[in-house]
Short mmCIF file of C-alpha atoms in Angstrom, two decimals:
data_model
loop_
_atom_site.label_atom_id
_atom_site.label_comp_id
_atom_site.label_asym_id
_atom_site.label_seq_id
_atom_site.Cartn_x
_atom_site.Cartn_y
_atom_site.Cartn_z
CA MET C 872 99.94 119.44 77.55
CA LYS C 873 103.34 119.15 76.13
CA ILE C 874 106.10 118.74 78.65
CA GLU C 875 109.45 120.27 77.88
CA LYS C 876 112.61 118.41 78.55
CA CYS C 877 113.86 119.28 81.99
CA LYS C 878 117.21 120.29 83.20
CA THR C 879 119.01 117.88 85.55
CA ALA C 880 121.13 118.14 88.65
CA SER C 881 123.31 115.52 89.79
CA ILE C 882 124.45 114.63 93.41
CA ILE C 883 126.30 111.77 95.19
CA LEU C 884 124.67 110.39 98.20
CA ALA C 885 126.21 107.30 99.91
CA GLY C 886 127.75 106.30 96.57
CA PHE C 887 124.37 106.58 94.77
CA LEU C 888 124.16 109.02 91.81
CA VAL C 889 120.85 110.75 91.86
CA ILE C 890 119.69 112.36 88.70
CA SER C 891 116.46 114.41 89.04
CA CYS C 892 114.61 116.84 86.97
CA ASN C 893 115.03 120.20 88.38
CA VAL C 894 111.87 121.50 90.19
CA LYS C 895 111.19 124.71 92.28
CA LYS C 896 113.46 124.81 95.37
CA ASP C 897 110.49 125.93 97.51
CA SER C 898 108.02 123.51 95.96
CA LEU C 899 107.47 121.83 99.37
CA ASP C 900 108.03 125.14 101.40
CA ASN C 901 105.37 127.49 99.69
CA GLY C 902 102.29 125.86 101.27
CA SER C 903 101.31 123.87 98.26
CA SER C 904 100.58 120.20 98.57
CA LEU C 905 98.61 117.44 96.93
CA LYS C 906 96.04 117.08 99.56
CA ASN C 907 95.27 120.76 99.40
CA ALA C 908 95.21 120.98 95.70
CA TYR C 909 92.71 118.10 95.38
CA GLU C 910 90.73 118.73 98.54
CA LYS C 911 87.59 119.38 96.68
CA ASP C 912 87.94 116.40 94.35
CA PHE C 913 88.98 113.42 96.35
CA TYR C 914 91.34 112.17 99.07
CA ILE C 915 95.09 111.79 98.22
CA GLY C 916 96.32 108.95 100.12
CA THR C 917 99.59 106.82 100.68
CA ALA C 918 100.56 103.52 102.04
CA LEU C 919 102.62 103.49 105.19
CA ASP C 920 105.38 101.01 106.23
CA ILE C 921 106.53 100.09 109.62
CA ASN C 922 109.27 102.85 109.81
CA GLN C 923 106.62 105.45 108.95
CA ILE C 924 104.10 104.12 111.23
CA ASN C 925 106.75 104.39 113.99
CA GLU C 926 107.77 107.94 112.85
CA ASN C 927 111.34 106.94 112.67
CA ASP C 928 112.25 109.64 110.21
CA SER C 929 111.09 113.19 110.91
CA GLU C 930 111.48 114.41 107.24
CA VAL C 931 109.37 111.44 105.97
CA ASN C 932 106.75 112.11 108.68
CA ASN C 933 106.57 115.85 107.72
CA LEU C 934 106.23 114.83 104.14
CA ILE C 935 103.35 112.44 104.86
CA ALA C 936 101.53 114.87 107.16
CA THR C 937 101.90 117.77 104.37
CA GLN C 938 101.13 116.01 101.29
CA PHE C 939 98.41 113.36 102.16
CA ASN C 940 95.01 113.13 103.80
CA ALA C 941 94.39 109.42 103.69
CA VAL C 942 96.53 106.50 104.83
CA THR C 943 96.46 102.74 104.11
CA ALA C 944 98.28 100.04 105.90
CA GLU C 945 100.75 98.63 103.39
CA ASN C 946 101.42 95.24 105.22
CA ILE C 947 100.83 95.24 108.93
CA MET C 948 97.11 94.38 108.71
CA LYS C 949 97.55 91.27 106.51
CA CYS C 950 96.86 87.88 108.22
CA GLU C 951 100.47 86.71 108.61
CA VAL C 952 101.29 89.84 110.61
CA ILE C 953 98.22 90.65 112.62
CA HIS C 954 96.89 87.17 113.25
CA PRO C 955 99.92 84.78 113.20
CA LYS C 956 98.34 81.99 115.26
CA TRP C 957 94.80 80.90 115.82
CA ASP C 958 94.47 82.38 119.21
CA THR C 959 96.98 85.13 118.80
CA TYR C 960 96.59 88.66 117.46
CA GLU C 961 99.37 91.47 117.16
CA PHE C 962 97.72 94.79 117.41
CA ASP C 963 100.68 97.07 118.57
CA LEU C 964 101.47 98.31 114.95
CA THR C 965 97.96 98.60 113.94
CA ASP C 966 97.14 100.61 116.97
CA LYS C 967 99.86 102.90 116.05
CA PHE C 968 98.75 103.14 112.50
CA VAL C 969 95.32 104.19 113.56
CA ALA C 970 96.59 106.67 116.09
CA TYR C 971 98.79 108.26 113.51
CA GLY C 972 95.79 108.74 111.05
CA LYS C 973 93.73 110.19 113.89
CA LYS C 974 96.49 112.49 115.00
CA ASN C 975 96.91 113.75 111.38
CA LYS C 976 93.13 113.98 110.70
CA MET C 977 93.40 111.51 107.80
CA PHE C 978 90.96 109.08 106.20
CA ILE C 979 92.17 105.74 107.53
CA VAL C 980 91.93 102.57 105.32
CA GLY C 981 92.38 99.00 106.68
CA HIS C 982 94.10 96.65 104.30
CA THR C 983 92.91 93.84 104.11
CA LEU C 984 90.50 91.54 106.04
CA LEU C 985 90.54 88.67 103.65
CA TRP C 986 93.25 87.80 101.06
CA HIS C 987 94.40 84.46 99.67
CA SER C 988 98.07 85.57 99.90
CA GLN C 989 100.15 86.47 103.04
CA LEU C 990 98.21 84.18 105.18
CA ALA C 991 99.46 82.94 108.47
CA PRO C 992 100.72 79.42 108.07
CA PHE C 993 98.12 77.92 110.45
CA VAL C 994 95.44 79.04 107.99
CA ARG C 995 96.88 77.21 105.02
CA LYS C 996 96.79 74.06 107.06
CA ILE C 997 93.01 74.20 107.69
CA LYS C 998 91.23 71.32 105.98
CA SER C 999 87.66 71.64 106.87
CA LYS C 1000 84.90 74.03 105.79
CA ASP C 1001 83.65 74.51 109.50
CA SER C 1002 87.14 75.36 110.66
CA LEU C 1003 87.76 77.87 107.94
CA GLN C 1004 84.39 79.46 108.43
CA LEU C 1005 85.30 79.75 112.05
CA PHE C 1006 88.62 81.29 111.26
CA MET C 1007 87.02 83.83 109.03
CA THR C 1008 84.33 84.87 111.41
CA ASN C 1009 86.71 85.20 114.27
CA HIS C 1010 89.28 87.09 112.19
CA ILE C 1011 86.90 89.58 110.88
CA ASN C 1012 84.85 90.01 114.05
CA THR C 1013 88.08 90.57 116.03
CA ILE C 1014 89.95 92.86 113.85
CA ALA C 1015 87.18 94.90 112.37
CA GLY C 1016 85.51 94.95 115.79
CA ARG C 1017 88.52 96.41 117.54
CA TYR C 1018 88.72 99.23 115.22
CA LYS C 1019 85.10 99.94 114.89
CA GLY C 1020 84.55 103.73 114.73
CA LYS C 1021 88.32 104.30 114.19
CA ILE C 1022 88.92 102.87 110.75
CA ASP C 1023 87.06 104.73 107.95
CA GLY C 1024 87.16 102.12 105.23
CA TRP C 1025 88.15 98.45 104.87
CA ASP C 1026 89.37 96.34 101.95
CA VAL C 1027 87.36 93.58 102.92
CA VAL C 1028 88.21 91.05 100.24
CA ASN C 1029 91.33 91.35 98.09
CA GLU C 1030 92.18 89.97 94.65
CA ALA C 1031 89.42 87.19 94.27
CA LEU C 1032 89.46 87.02 90.50
CA ASN C 1033 91.70 85.66 87.76
CA GLU C 1034 92.52 87.52 84.53
CA ASP C 1035 89.66 86.06 82.71
CA GLY C 1036 87.10 87.37 85.39
CA THR C 1037 86.68 83.89 86.93
CA TYR C 1038 87.18 83.20 90.59
CA ARG C 1039 90.73 82.76 91.69
CA LYS C 1040 91.65 79.44 93.08
CA SER C 1041 92.15 79.79 96.87
CA ILE C 1042 91.52 78.07 100.14
CA PHE C 1043 88.52 80.22 100.66
CA LEU C 1044 86.99 79.25 97.34
CA ASP C 1045 88.02 75.57 97.68
CA LEU C 1046 86.32 75.20 101.12
CA LEU C 1047 83.66 77.70 101.23
CA GLY C 1048 82.61 78.33 97.63
CA GLU C 1049 82.04 81.49 95.81
CA ASP C 1050 79.72 82.78 98.45
CA PHE C 1051 82.65 83.38 100.83
CA LEU C 1052 82.81 86.92 99.55
CA ILE C 1053 79.24 87.55 100.51
CA THR C 1054 79.82 86.11 104.01
CA ALA C 1055 82.95 88.27 104.31
CA PHE C 1056 81.02 91.52 103.58
CA LYS C 1057 78.23 90.51 105.89
CA LEU C 1058 80.53 89.83 108.88
CA ALA C 1059 82.48 93.11 108.23
CA GLU C 1060 79.14 95.05 108.24
CA LYS C 1061 78.15 93.56 111.50
CA ALA C 1062 81.46 94.21 113.11
CA ALA C 1063 82.01 97.74 111.70
CA PRO C 1064 78.64 99.02 110.82
CA ASP C 1065 79.73 102.65 110.26
CA THR C 1066 82.79 101.82 108.07
CA GLU C 1067 82.88 101.85 104.38
CA LEU C 1068 83.38 98.37 102.89
CA TYR C 1069 85.35 97.78 99.60
CA TYR C 1070 86.35 95.02 97.03
CA ASN C 1071 89.97 95.71 95.94
CA ASP C 1072 91.71 94.08 92.87
CA PHE C 1073 94.30 94.77 90.17
CA ASN C 1074 93.70 94.70 86.44
CA ILE C 1075 89.93 95.22 86.83
CA GLU C 1076 90.33 98.02 84.37
CA GLN C 1077 90.97 95.60 81.71
CA PRO C 1078 87.80 94.33 79.94
CA LYS C 1079 87.70 90.51 80.63
CA LYS C 1080 88.50 91.00 84.33
CA ARG C 1081 86.34 94.01 84.63
CA ALA C 1082 83.25 92.04 83.30
CA GLY C 1083 84.08 89.37 85.98
CA ALA C 1084 84.21 92.15 88.61
CA ILE C 1085 80.94 93.69 87.67
CA THR C 1086 79.39 90.19 87.94
CA LEU C 1087 81.14 89.80 91.42
CA LEU C 1088 80.13 93.00 92.74
CA THR C 1089 76.48 92.78 91.41
CA LYS C 1090 76.19 89.39 93.12
CA ILE C 1091 77.33 90.84 96.43
CA LYS C 1092 74.91 93.84 96.21
CA ASN C 1093 71.99 91.53 95.18
CA SER C 1094 72.73 89.23 98.26
CA GLY C 1095 71.83 91.93 100.59
CA ALA C 1096 75.39 92.32 101.99
CA ARG C 1097 76.60 96.02 102.06
CA ILE C 1098 79.43 97.14 99.78
CA ASP C 1099 80.31 100.75 99.37
CA GLY C 1100 83.14 100.90 96.89
CA VAL C 1101 85.62 99.24 94.61
CA GLY C 1102 89.35 99.76 94.53
CA ILE C 1103 91.14 99.65 91.24
CA GLN C 1104 94.66 98.87 92.06
CA GLY C 1105 96.74 101.22 89.70
CA HIS C 1106 99.75 99.22 89.34
CA TRP C 1107 100.44 100.32 86.04
CA SER C 1108 103.47 101.18 83.69
CA LEU C 1109 104.65 103.80 81.32
CA ASP C 1110 103.12 101.99 78.39
CA GLY C 1111 99.66 100.68 79.74
CA PRO C 1112 97.00 100.13 80.22
CA PRO C 1113 95.42 102.64 77.91
CA VAL C 1114 93.57 105.47 79.88
CA LYS C 1115 90.59 104.65 77.76
CA GLU C 1116 90.20 101.27 79.63
CA ILE C 1117 90.73 102.92 82.94
CA GLU C 1118 88.04 105.65 82.15
CA GLU C 1119 85.56 102.98 81.04
CA SER C 1120 86.11 101.12 84.17
CA ILE C 1121 85.53 103.98 86.51
CA ILE C 1122 82.27 104.78 84.62
CA ALA C 1123 81.18 101.02 84.65
CA PHE C 1124 81.86 100.52 88.43
CA SER C 1125 80.14 103.93 89.34
CA LYS C 1126 77.03 102.81 87.51
CA LEU C 1127 76.78 100.05 90.06
CA GLY C 1128 76.11 102.68 92.69
CA LEU C 1129 79.67 102.15 94.21
CA LYS C 1130 82.35 104.69 94.90
CA VAL C 1131 85.46 104.20 92.88
CA MET C 1132 88.87 104.43 94.22
CA ILE C 1133 92.48 104.19 92.78
CA THR C 1134 93.92 102.27 95.57
CA GLU C 1135 97.52 101.34 95.02
CA LEU C 1136 98.77 103.66 92.45
CA ASP C 1137 102.35 103.43 91.12
CA VAL C 1138 103.77 103.74 87.56
CA SER C 1139 106.72 101.24 86.95
CA VAL C 1140 109.57 102.75 84.72
CA LEU C 1141 111.43 99.45 84.43
CA PRO C 1142 111.38 96.81 81.68
CA ASN C 1143 108.44 94.35 81.98
CA PRO C 1144 109.31 90.69 81.99
CA ASN C 1145 107.14 88.54 79.74
CA LYS C 1146 104.99 91.77 79.25
CA MET C 1147 103.03 90.90 82.42
CA VAL C 1148 100.60 93.34 83.74
CA GLY C 1149 99.12 93.65 87.29
CA ALA C 1150 100.22 92.79 90.68
CA ASN C 1151 100.21 89.07 91.06
CA VAL C 1152 102.70 88.68 93.95
CA GLU C 1153 103.18 85.07 92.98
CA GLN C 1154 104.95 85.87 89.71
CA ASN C 1155 108.72 86.30 90.14
CA PHE C 1156 111.60 86.34 87.82
CA ALA C 1157 115.29 85.92 88.02
CA GLU C 1158 117.60 88.98 88.48
CA ASP C 1159 119.10 90.31 85.19
CA PRO C 1160 121.06 93.49 84.94
CA LYS C 1161 119.24 94.24 81.54
CA MET C 1162 116.07 94.46 83.51
CA ASN C 1163 117.51 97.16 85.88
CA PRO C 1164 118.83 99.89 83.86
CA TYR C 1165 118.28 102.99 86.09
CA THR C 1166 120.42 102.09 89.06
CA LYS C 1167 122.39 105.51 88.77
CA GLY C 1168 119.26 107.59 88.54
CA LEU C 1169 116.32 108.19 86.20
CA PRO C 1170 117.23 109.81 82.87
CA ASP C 1171 115.50 112.95 81.68
CA SER C 1172 113.80 111.29 78.94
CA VAL C 1173 112.31 108.76 81.32
CA GLN C 1174 111.30 111.57 83.82
CA VAL C 1175 109.39 113.21 81.17
CA LYS C 1176 107.49 110.01 80.13
CA LEU C 1177 106.67 109.26 83.80
CA ALA C 1178 105.42 112.87 84.30
CA GLN C 1179 103.42 112.74 81.08
CA ARG C 1180 101.93 109.34 82.15
CA TYR C 1181 100.85 110.58 85.54
CA GLU C 1182 99.35 113.74 83.89
CA ASP C 1183 97.26 111.70 81.55
CA LEU C 1184 95.93 109.55 84.35
CA PHE C 1185 95.08 112.50 86.64
CA LYS C 1186 93.32 114.28 83.87
CA ILE C 1187 91.05 111.27 83.75
CA PHE C 1188 90.58 111.30 87.61
CA ILE C 1189 89.77 114.89 87.63
CA LYS C 1190 87.20 114.46 84.69
CA HIS C 1191 85.41 111.82 86.96
CA LYS C 1192 85.91 113.30 90.32
CA ASP C 1193 82.13 112.85 91.04
CA LYS C 1194 82.88 109.16 90.76
CA ILE C 1195 86.17 108.89 92.55
CA SER C 1196 86.49 109.21 96.25
CA ARG C 1197 90.22 108.54 96.72
CA ILE C 1198 93.64 108.22 94.94
CA THR C 1199 96.12 106.39 97.10
CA PHE C 1200 99.85 106.05 96.00
CA TRP C 1201 101.35 102.74 97.06
CA GLY C 1202 104.25 104.26 99.07
CA VAL C 1203 105.52 107.69 100.02
CA ASN C 1204 108.76 107.69 98.03
CA ASP C 1205 110.75 105.60 95.44
CA GLY C 1206 112.89 103.90 97.96
CA GLN C 1207 109.92 102.46 99.77
CA SER C 1208 108.18 101.11 96.77
CA TRP C 1209 107.44 97.39 96.69
CA LEU C 1210 108.38 97.50 92.98
CA ASN C 1211 112.00 97.57 93.82
CA ASN C 1212 111.70 93.83 94.60
CA TRP C 1213 108.79 92.57 92.50
CA PRO C 1214 108.57 90.97 90.00
CA ILE C 1215 112.31 90.92 90.15
CA ARG C 1216 114.34 91.38 93.29
CA ASN C 1217 116.99 94.08 93.89
CA ARG C 1218 115.87 96.52 91.23
CA THR C 1219 115.73 100.29 91.46
CA ASN C 1220 112.44 101.49 90.33
CA HIS C 1221 111.32 105.13 90.27
CA PRO C 1222 107.31 104.73 90.31
CA LEU C 1223 106.19 107.53 92.58
CA LEU C 1224 106.06 111.39 92.91
CA PHE C 1225 109.01 111.69 95.50
CA ASP C 1226 112.45 110.42 94.95
CA ARG C 1227 114.62 108.34 97.44
CA ASN C 1228 115.52 111.61 99.19
CA ASN C 1229 111.91 112.67 99.66
CA LYS C 1230 112.30 115.42 96.96
CA PRO C 1231 109.50 116.03 94.51
CA LYS C 1232 110.16 114.90 90.88
CA LEU C 1233 108.95 116.54 87.74
CA VAL C 1234 105.87 114.25 88.05
CA TYR C 1235 104.91 115.97 91.17
CA GLU C 1236 104.89 119.35 89.68
CA LYS C 1237 102.85 118.18 86.67
CA VAL C 1238 100.19 116.40 89.01
CA LEU C 1239 99.96 119.61 91.14
CA GLY C 1240 99.98 121.88 88.16
CA LEU C 1241 96.71 120.41 86.92
CA LYS C 1242 94.92 122.29 89.68
CA LYS C 1243 96.70 125.53 89.32
#
């Protein structure tokens, strides 16, 4: 579908010039929503931050409840937050997150039980195999067990692969070997027997890493451990990856008998340092004004490119709706996006469907329009 150039409207808010493509004034008031439009296809989800979990902003809260029917914990269930010390767990925020999802009748995703990054400091100091095994057992049993029957899906293991498809170096690989993934899934199945269990990673739509993911997923399945799905983190850009590679990956993972999810969808509109791809949080670059061109708003030409990119992606998702169970955006609005501070801090990115004022962008209309 050809997207016509849109008209713009500019307003000044707290010294910030917001330029946005003109959309229907009643686009959020006429009963239409993403979750309703795609209700028969797949869940439409978002990631919640602390302010959203605490319902600090009624406008944002209404937007979430209206547009989405699945929620993922953006950061609060990562080890450094939920399990800061060996014998200390912090459940207050996670309890609120789960209650929020239940109240709004949403599909609730826990993120994540095991990840090499954002570990509590005490974990990094573990030196023995037995101690790390005990940590992993206690961590999964305690957290997954607490939310047994309350959380619908768990990202059990997050980002265990390198770009060439080999196992990523981590404390878990170093001390426990490759089978730490199998152990994690078996522990999660026992602690939360009625919860869907997933492997989640970025760039696994790219050929080499996809092949490694297929080998890893097959090994888990063949071990007798239960794994229900795979999450393709959709941290993409205006220029890539090609939709052909995304489609081939959806098909390949589905052939393993797994549900496929696009779990952390956002599309960066900013220049890409060193042509890097993916979401490796350990990659960071120095601030540079040339890498931050849209501080005063997103030009029409880029709005159109963003809308076209999302439209192309959703056409593939709709085509394979029999294989896909959930599409989750990594954030509610542009202001929340982690891409404002990664891989370069203090940038102004515009990767989502709602702007910093929670208003729908042209891309929202195009994604919604595919179902009209």
